[in-house]
Short mmCIF file of C-alpha atoms and ligand atoms in Angstrom, two decimals:
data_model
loop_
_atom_site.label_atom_id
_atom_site.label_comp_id
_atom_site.label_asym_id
_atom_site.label_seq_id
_atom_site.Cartn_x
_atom_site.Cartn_y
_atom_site.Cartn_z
CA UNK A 170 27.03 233.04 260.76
CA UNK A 171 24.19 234.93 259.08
CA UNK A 172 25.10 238.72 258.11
CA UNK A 173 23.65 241.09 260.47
CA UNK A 174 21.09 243.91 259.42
CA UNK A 175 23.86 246.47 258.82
CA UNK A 176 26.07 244.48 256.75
CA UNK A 177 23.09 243.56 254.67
CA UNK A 178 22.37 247.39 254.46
CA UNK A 179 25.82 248.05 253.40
CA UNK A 180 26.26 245.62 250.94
CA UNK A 181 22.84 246.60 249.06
CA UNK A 182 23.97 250.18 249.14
CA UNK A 183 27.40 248.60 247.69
CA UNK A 184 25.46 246.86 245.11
CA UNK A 185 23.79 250.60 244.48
CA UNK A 186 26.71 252.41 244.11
CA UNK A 187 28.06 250.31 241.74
CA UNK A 188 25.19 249.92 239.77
CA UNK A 189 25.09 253.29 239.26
CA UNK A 190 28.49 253.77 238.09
CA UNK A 191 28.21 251.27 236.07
CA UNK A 192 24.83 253.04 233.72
CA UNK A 193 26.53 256.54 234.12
CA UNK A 194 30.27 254.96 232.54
CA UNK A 195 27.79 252.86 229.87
CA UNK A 196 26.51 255.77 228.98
CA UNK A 197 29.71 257.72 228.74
CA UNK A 198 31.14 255.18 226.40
CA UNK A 199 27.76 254.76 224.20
CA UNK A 200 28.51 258.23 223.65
CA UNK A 201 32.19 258.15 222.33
CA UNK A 202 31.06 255.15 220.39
CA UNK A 203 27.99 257.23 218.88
CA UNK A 204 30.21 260.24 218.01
CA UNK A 205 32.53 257.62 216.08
CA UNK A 206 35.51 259.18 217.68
CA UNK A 207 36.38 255.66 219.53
CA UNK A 208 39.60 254.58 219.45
CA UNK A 209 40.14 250.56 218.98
CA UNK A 210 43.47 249.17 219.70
CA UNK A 211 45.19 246.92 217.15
CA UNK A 212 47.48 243.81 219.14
CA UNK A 213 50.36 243.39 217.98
CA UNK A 214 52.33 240.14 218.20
CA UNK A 215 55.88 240.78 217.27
CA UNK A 216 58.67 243.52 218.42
CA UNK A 217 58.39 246.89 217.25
CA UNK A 218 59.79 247.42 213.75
CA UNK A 219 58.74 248.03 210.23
CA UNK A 220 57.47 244.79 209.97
CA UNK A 221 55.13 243.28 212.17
CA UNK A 222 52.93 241.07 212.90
CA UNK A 223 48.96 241.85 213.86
CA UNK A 224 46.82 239.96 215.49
CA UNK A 225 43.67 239.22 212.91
CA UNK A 226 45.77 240.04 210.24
CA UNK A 227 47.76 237.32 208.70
CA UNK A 228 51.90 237.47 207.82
CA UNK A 229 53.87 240.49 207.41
CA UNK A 230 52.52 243.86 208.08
CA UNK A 231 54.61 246.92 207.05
CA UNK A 232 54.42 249.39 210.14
CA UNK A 233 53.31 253.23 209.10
CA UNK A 234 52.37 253.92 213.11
CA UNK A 235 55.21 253.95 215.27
CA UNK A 236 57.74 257.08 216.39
CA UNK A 237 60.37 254.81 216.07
CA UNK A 238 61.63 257.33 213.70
CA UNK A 239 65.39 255.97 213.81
CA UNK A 240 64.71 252.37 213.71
CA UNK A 241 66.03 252.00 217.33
CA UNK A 242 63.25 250.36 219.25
CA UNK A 243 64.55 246.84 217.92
CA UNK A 244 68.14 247.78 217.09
CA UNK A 245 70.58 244.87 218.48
CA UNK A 246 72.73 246.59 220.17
CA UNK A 247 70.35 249.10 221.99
CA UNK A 248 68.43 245.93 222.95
CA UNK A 249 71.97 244.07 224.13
CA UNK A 250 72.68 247.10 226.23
CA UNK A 251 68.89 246.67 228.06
CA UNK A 252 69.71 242.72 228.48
CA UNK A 253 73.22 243.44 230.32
CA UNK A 254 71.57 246.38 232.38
CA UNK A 255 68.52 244.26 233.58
CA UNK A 256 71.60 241.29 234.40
CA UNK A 257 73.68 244.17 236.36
CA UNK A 258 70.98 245.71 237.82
CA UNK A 259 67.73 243.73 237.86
CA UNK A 260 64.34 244.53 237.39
CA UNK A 261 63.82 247.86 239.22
CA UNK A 262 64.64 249.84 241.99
CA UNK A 263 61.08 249.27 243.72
CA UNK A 264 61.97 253.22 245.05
CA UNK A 265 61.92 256.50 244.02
CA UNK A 266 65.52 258.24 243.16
CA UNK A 267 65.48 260.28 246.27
CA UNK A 268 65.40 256.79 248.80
CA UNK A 269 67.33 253.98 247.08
CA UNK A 270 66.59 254.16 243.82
CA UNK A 271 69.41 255.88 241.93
CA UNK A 272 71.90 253.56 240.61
CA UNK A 273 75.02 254.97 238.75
CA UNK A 274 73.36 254.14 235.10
CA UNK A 275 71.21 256.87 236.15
CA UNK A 276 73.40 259.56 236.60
CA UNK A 277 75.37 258.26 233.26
CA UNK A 278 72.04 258.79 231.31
CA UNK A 279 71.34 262.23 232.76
CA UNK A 280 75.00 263.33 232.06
CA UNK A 281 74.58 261.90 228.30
CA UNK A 282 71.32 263.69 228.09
CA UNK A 283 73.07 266.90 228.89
CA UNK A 284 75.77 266.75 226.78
CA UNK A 285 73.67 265.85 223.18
CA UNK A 286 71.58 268.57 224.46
CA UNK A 287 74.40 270.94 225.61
CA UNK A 288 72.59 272.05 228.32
CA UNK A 289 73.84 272.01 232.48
CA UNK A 290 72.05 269.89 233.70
CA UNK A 291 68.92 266.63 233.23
CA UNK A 292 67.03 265.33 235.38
CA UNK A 293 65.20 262.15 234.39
CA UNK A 294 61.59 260.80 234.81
CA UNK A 295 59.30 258.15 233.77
CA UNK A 296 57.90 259.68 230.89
CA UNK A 297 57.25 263.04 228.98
CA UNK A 298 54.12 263.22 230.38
CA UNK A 299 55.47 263.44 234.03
CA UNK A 300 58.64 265.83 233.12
CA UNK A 301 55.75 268.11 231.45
CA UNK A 302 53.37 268.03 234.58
CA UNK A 303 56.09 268.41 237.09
CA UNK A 304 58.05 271.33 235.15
CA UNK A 305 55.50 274.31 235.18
CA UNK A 306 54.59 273.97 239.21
CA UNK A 307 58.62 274.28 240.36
CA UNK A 308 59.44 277.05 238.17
CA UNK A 309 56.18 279.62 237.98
CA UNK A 310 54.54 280.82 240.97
CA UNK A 311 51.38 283.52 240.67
CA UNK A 312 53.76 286.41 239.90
CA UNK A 313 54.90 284.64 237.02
CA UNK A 314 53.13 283.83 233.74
CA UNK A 315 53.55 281.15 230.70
CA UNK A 316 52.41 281.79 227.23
CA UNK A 317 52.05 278.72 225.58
CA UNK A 318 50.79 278.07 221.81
CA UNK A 319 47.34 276.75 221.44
CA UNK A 320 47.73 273.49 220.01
CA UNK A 321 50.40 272.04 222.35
CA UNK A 322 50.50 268.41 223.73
CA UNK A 323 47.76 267.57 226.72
CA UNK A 324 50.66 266.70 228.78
CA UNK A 325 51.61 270.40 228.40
CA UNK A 326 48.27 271.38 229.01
CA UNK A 327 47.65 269.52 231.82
CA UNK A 328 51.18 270.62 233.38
CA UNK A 329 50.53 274.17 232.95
CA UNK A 330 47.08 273.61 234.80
CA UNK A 331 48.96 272.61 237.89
CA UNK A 332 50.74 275.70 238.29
CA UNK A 333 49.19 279.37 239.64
CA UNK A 334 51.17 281.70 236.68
CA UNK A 335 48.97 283.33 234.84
CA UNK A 336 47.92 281.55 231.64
CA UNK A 337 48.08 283.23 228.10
CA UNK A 338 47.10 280.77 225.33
CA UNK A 339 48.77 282.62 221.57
CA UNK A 340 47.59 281.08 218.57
CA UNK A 341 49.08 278.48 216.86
CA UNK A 342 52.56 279.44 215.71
CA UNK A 343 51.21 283.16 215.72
CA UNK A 344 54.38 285.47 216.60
CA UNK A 345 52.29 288.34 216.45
CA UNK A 346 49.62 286.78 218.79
CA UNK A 347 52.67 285.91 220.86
CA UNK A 348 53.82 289.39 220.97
CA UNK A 349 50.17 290.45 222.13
CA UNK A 350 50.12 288.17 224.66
CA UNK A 351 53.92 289.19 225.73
CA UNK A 352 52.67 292.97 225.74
CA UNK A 353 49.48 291.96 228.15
CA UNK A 354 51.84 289.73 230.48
CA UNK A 355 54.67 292.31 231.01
CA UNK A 356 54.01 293.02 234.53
CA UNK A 357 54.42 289.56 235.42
CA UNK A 358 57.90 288.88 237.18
CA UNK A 359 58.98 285.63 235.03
CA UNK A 360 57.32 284.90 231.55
CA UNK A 361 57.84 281.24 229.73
CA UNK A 362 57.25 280.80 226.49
CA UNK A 363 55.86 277.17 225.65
CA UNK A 364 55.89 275.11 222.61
CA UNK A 365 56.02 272.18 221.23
CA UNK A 366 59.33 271.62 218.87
CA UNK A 367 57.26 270.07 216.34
CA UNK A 368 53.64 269.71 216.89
CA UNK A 369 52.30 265.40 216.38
CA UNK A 370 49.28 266.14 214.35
CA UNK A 371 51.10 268.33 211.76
CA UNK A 372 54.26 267.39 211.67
CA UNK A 373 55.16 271.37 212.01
CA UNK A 374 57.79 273.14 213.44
CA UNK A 375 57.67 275.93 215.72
CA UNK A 376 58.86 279.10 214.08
CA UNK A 377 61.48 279.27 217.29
CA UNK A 378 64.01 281.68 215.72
CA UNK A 379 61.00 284.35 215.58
CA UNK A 380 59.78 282.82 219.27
CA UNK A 381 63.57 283.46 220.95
CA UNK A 382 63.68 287.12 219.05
CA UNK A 383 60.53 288.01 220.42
CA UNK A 384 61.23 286.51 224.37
CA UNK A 385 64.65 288.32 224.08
CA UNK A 386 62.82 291.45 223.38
CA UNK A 387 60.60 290.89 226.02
CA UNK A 388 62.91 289.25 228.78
CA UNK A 389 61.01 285.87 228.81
CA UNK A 390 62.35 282.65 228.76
CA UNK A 391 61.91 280.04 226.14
CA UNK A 392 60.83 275.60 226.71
CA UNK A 393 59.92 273.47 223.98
CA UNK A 394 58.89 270.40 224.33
CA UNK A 395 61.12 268.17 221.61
CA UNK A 396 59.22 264.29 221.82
CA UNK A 397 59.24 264.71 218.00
CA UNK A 398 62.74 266.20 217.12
CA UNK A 399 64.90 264.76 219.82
CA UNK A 400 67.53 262.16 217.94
CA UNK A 401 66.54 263.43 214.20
CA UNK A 402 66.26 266.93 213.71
CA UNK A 403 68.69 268.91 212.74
CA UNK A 404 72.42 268.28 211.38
CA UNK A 405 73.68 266.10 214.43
CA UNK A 406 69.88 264.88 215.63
CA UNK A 407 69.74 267.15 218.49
CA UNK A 408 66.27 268.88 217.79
CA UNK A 409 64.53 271.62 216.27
CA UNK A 410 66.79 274.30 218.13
CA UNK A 411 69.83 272.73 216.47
CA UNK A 412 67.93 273.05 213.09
CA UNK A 413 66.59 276.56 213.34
CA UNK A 414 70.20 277.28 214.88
CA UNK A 415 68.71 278.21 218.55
CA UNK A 416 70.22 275.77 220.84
CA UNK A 417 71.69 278.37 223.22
CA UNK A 418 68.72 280.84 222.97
CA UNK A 419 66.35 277.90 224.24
CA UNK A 420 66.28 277.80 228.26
CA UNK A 421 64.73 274.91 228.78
CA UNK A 422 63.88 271.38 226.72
CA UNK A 423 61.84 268.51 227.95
CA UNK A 424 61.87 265.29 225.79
CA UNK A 425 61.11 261.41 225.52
CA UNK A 426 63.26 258.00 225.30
CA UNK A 427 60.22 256.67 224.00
CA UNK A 428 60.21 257.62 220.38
CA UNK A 429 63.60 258.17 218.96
CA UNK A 430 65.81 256.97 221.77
CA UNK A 431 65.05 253.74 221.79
CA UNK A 432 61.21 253.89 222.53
CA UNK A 433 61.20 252.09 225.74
CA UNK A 434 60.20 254.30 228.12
CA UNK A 435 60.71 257.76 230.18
CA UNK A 436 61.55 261.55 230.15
CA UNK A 437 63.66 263.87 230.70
CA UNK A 438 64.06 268.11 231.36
CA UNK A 439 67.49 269.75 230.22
CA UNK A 440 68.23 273.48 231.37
CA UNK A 441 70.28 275.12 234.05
CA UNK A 442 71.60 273.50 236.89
CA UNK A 443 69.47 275.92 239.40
CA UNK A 444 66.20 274.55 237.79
CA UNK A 445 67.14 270.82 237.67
CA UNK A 446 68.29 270.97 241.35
CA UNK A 447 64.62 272.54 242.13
CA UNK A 448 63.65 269.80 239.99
CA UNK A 449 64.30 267.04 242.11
CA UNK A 450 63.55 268.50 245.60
CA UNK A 451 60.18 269.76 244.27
CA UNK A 452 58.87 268.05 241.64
CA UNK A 453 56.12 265.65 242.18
CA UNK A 454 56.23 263.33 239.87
CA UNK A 455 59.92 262.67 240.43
CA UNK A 456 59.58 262.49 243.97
CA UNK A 457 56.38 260.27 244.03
CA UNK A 458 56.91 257.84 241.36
CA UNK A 459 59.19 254.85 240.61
CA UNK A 460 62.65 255.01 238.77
CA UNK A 461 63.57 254.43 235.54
CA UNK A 462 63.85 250.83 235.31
CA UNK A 463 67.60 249.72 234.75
CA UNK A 464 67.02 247.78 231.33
CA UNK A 465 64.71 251.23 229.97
CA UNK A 466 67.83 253.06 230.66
CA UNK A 467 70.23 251.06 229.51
CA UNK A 468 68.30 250.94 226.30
CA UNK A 469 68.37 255.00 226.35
CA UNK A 470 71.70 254.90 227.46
CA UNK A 471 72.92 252.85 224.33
CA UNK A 472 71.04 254.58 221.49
CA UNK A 473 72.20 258.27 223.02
CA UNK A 474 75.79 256.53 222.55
CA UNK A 475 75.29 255.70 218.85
CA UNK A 476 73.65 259.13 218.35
CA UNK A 477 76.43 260.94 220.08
CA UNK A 478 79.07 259.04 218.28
CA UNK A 479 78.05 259.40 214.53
CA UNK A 480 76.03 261.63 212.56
CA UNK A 481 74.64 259.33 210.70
CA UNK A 482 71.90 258.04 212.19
CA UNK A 483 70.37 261.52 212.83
CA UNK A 484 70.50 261.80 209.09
CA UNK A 485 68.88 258.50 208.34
CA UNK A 486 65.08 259.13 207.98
CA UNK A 487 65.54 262.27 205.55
CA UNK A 488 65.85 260.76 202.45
CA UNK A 489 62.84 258.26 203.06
CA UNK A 490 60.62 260.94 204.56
CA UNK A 491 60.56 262.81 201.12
CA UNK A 492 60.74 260.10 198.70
CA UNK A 493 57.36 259.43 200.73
CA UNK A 494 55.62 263.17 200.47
CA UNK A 495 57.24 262.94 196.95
CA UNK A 496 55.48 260.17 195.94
CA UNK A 497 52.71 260.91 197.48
CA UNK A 498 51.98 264.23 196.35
CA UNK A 499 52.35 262.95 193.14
CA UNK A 500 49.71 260.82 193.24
CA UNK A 501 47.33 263.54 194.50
CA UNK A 502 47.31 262.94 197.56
CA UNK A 503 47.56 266.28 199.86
CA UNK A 504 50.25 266.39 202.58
CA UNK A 505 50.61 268.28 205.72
CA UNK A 506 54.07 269.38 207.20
CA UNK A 507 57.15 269.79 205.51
CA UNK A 508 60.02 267.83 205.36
CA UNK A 509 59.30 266.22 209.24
CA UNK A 510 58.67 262.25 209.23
CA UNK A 511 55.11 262.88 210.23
CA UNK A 512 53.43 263.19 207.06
CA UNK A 513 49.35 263.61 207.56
CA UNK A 514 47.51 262.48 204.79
CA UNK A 515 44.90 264.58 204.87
CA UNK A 516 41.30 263.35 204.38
CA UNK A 517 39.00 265.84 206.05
CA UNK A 518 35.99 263.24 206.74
CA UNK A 519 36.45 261.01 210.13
CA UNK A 520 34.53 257.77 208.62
CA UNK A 521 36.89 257.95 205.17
CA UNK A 522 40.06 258.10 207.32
CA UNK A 523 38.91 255.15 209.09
CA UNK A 524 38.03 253.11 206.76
CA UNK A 525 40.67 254.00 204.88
CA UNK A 526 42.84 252.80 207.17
CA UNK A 527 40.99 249.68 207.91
CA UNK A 528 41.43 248.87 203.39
CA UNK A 529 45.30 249.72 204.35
CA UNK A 530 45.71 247.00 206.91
CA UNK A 531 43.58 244.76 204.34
CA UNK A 532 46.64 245.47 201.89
CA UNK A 533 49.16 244.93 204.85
CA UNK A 534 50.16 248.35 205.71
CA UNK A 535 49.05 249.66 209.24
CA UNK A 536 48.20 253.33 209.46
CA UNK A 537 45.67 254.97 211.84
CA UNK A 538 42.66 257.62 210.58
CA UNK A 539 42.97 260.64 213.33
CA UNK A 540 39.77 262.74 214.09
CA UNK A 541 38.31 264.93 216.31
CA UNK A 542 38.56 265.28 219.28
CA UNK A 543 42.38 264.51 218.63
CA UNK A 544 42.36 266.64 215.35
CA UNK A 545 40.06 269.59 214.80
CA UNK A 546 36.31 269.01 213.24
CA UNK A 547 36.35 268.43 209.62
CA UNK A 548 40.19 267.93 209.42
CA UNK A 549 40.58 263.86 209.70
CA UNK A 550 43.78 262.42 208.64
CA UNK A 551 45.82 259.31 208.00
CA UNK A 552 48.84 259.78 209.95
CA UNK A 553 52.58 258.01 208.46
CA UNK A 554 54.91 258.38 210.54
CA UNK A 555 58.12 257.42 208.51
CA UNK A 556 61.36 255.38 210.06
CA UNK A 557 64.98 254.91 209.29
CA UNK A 558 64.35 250.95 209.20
CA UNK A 559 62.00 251.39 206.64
CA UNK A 560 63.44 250.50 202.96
CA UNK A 561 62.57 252.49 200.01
CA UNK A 562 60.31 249.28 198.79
CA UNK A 563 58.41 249.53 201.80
CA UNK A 564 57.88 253.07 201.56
CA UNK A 565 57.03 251.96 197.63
CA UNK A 566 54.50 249.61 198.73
CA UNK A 567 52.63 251.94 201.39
CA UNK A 568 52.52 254.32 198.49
CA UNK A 569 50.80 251.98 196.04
CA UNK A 570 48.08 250.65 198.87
CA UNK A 571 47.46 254.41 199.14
CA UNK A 572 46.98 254.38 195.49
CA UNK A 573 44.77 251.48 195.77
CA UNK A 574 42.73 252.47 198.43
CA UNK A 575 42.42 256.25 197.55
CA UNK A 576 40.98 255.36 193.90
CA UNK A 577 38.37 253.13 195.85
CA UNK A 578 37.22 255.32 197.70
CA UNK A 579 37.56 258.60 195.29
CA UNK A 580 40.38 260.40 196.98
CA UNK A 581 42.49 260.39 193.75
CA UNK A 582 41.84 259.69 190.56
N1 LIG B 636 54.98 265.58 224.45
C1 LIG B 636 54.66 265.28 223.17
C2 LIG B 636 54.72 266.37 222.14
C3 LIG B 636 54.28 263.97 222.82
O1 LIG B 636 53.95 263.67 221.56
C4 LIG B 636 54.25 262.98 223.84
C5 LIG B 636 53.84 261.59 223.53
O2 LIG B 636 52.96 261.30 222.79
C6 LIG B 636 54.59 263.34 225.14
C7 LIG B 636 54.95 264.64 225.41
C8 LIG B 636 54.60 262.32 226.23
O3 LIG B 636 55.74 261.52 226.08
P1 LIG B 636 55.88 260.15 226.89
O4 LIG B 636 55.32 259.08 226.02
O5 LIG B 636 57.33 260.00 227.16
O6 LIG B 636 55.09 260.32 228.14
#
């Protein structure tokens, strides 16, 4: 049967619409690929370790890239423990925790959570990213306000943008800003403080001793945000409070299991019982999204178990982490951060980082050049992110490419 005039009309309109989303997303990407700031994506072939393999690359590359900062991503018995939970439990839950999708390895997690943390209560999610967008809405209202440092992560950003407090934005690890912005806010009837632990690009650490003295003074409370401390900072690995000796002046944390803990998958929020209750009557993306799939948290599940039971492990990436700013430094390289596994080679120019990092991979080490918009204008960077599994020879050999590549292209002499 021939189409009649309608359908015809319809599907030439069809053909319109798409046609013109089409040019305007062409010319959207034509423009990230103009102002260089396009970000490829390397394949790799193997598990995630300090050795892998790339595609286009041939043999053994050594891995600068990953937050697997204690080596657990491919740890055997982490990955055991998600084999024998996928067994017990299968795939997923095809729910959300509030129908039929909380198992009992659910509520074992949260309760581990809560003790490494020492905090009441957790309440799970699929990542960071949805623990920091569902937070903010549940707990601030428009008589309340959140102060949060400038250069926080986008999911914190984006979280905060979902709630009606009253936004004040301090600058970046200013405590006098913050005390500004604490002065202008005091009429509000709640006031969170927001920071990240340790801030990605940087590798630094919020100066939260000065950040709880100034929200005691002030009666506001105090989150961080730990994706890059939770496992490895600190004498036991339980995060930058435990390191700046803050743990009970910090309200509220939010962290990953996919860096540290295993680097599977998901999120979680620590804090008092009251909040994680609200939590999971009222928070959207816990309501509206899938659970935690039972081999992710058995994975979690395992490597909170080895962290909880020995010191050790927590302690594992120190020693490598300077012998690489060491070395590097000595070289003449410059190095931002202090003693945190991310350790920013700084380049300034976006083109040098990249192809920088392109001669790395040439020499088999993968590392990734950073630039705006990720990293501010003029402030480009080679981000290594060091691990526990990697062995001082490694850290050796991603030293000398850097030599290598450096003298070509006149960063060091
Ligand atoms: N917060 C910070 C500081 C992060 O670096 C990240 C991940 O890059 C997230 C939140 C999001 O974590 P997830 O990968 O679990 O969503």
């Amino acid at each position: 049967m021939l189409p009649c005039n309608t359908c015809r009309n319809a599907t030439r309109w069809g053909y319109a619409a798409i046609a013109e989303a089409r040019s305007v997303l062409e010319h959207e990407l034509e423009t990230i690929r103009t102002g260089g700031t396009w970000k490829g994506e390397r394949i790799i072939t193997s598990k995630q370790g300090p050795h892998i393999n790339v595609d286009g690359s041939r043999g053994d590359i050594l891995n600068f890239c990953a937050n697997n900062y204690l080596g657990l991503s491919s740890h055997p018995q982490v990955v055991e423990a998600g084999i024998e939970a996928l067994k017990k439990y299968g795939a997923g839950l095809s729910s959300v925790r509030f129908i039929c999708g909380t198992q009992d390895i659910h509520k074992d997690l949260e309760q581990k959570l809560a003790k490494f943390h020492e905090r009441e209560e957790c309440i799970l999610y699929a990542s960071c990213f949805d623990a920091n967008a569902g937070l903010f809405e549940v707990l601030l209202g428009p008589d309340d306000a959140v102060l949060s440092d400038e250069l926080n992560h986008a999911s914190i950003i984006d979280g905060i943008r979902l709630c009606r407090a009253k936004r004040f934005r301090y600058k970046h690890m200013d405590l006098n800003d913050l005390e500004t912005q604490l002065k202008q806010s005091q009429s509000s009837r709640m006031r969170l403080v927001v920071t990240d632990g340790v801030f990605s690009m940087d590798g630094d650490v919020a100066p939260l001793k000065g950040i709880c003295d100034l929200a005691e003074q002030y009666g506001a409370l105090v989150f961080i945000d730990e994706c890059h401390a939770t496992g490895f900072m600190g004498p036991r690995g339980r995060g930058t409070d435990e390191l700046l000796g803050v743990m009970d002046r910090v309200h509220i944390v939010n962290s990953t299991l996919g860096k540290a803990l295993g680097g599977a998958a998901g999120g979680y929020t620590v804090g008092p019982k009251p909040l994680i209750d609200l939590l999971r009557q009222r928070s959207r993306p816990y309501l509206f999204s899938n659970s935690l799939p039972p081999p992710v948290v058995g994975c979690a599940t395992r490597a909170v178990e080895l962290l909880l039971a020995s010191n050790e492990i927590a302690q594992s990436v120190g020693a490598k982490t300077m012998r690489f700013r060491n070395k590097m430094t000595e070289a003449g390289f410059t190095i931002s951060g202090s003693a945190h596994p991310i350790c920013p080679v700084m380049l300034g120019d976006a083109r040098l980082a990249s192809l920088m990092a392109d001669d790395m991979l040439k020499l088999g080490v993968y590392v990734i050049g950073f630039s705006y918009p990720v990293v501010p204008k003029g402030k480009a960077r080679i981000r290594v992110q060091i691990s526990a599994a990697h062995t001082d020879q490694d850290i050796d050999r991603a030293v000398d490419a850097f030599i290598q590549t450096g003298r070509k292209h006149g960063v060091v002499s």
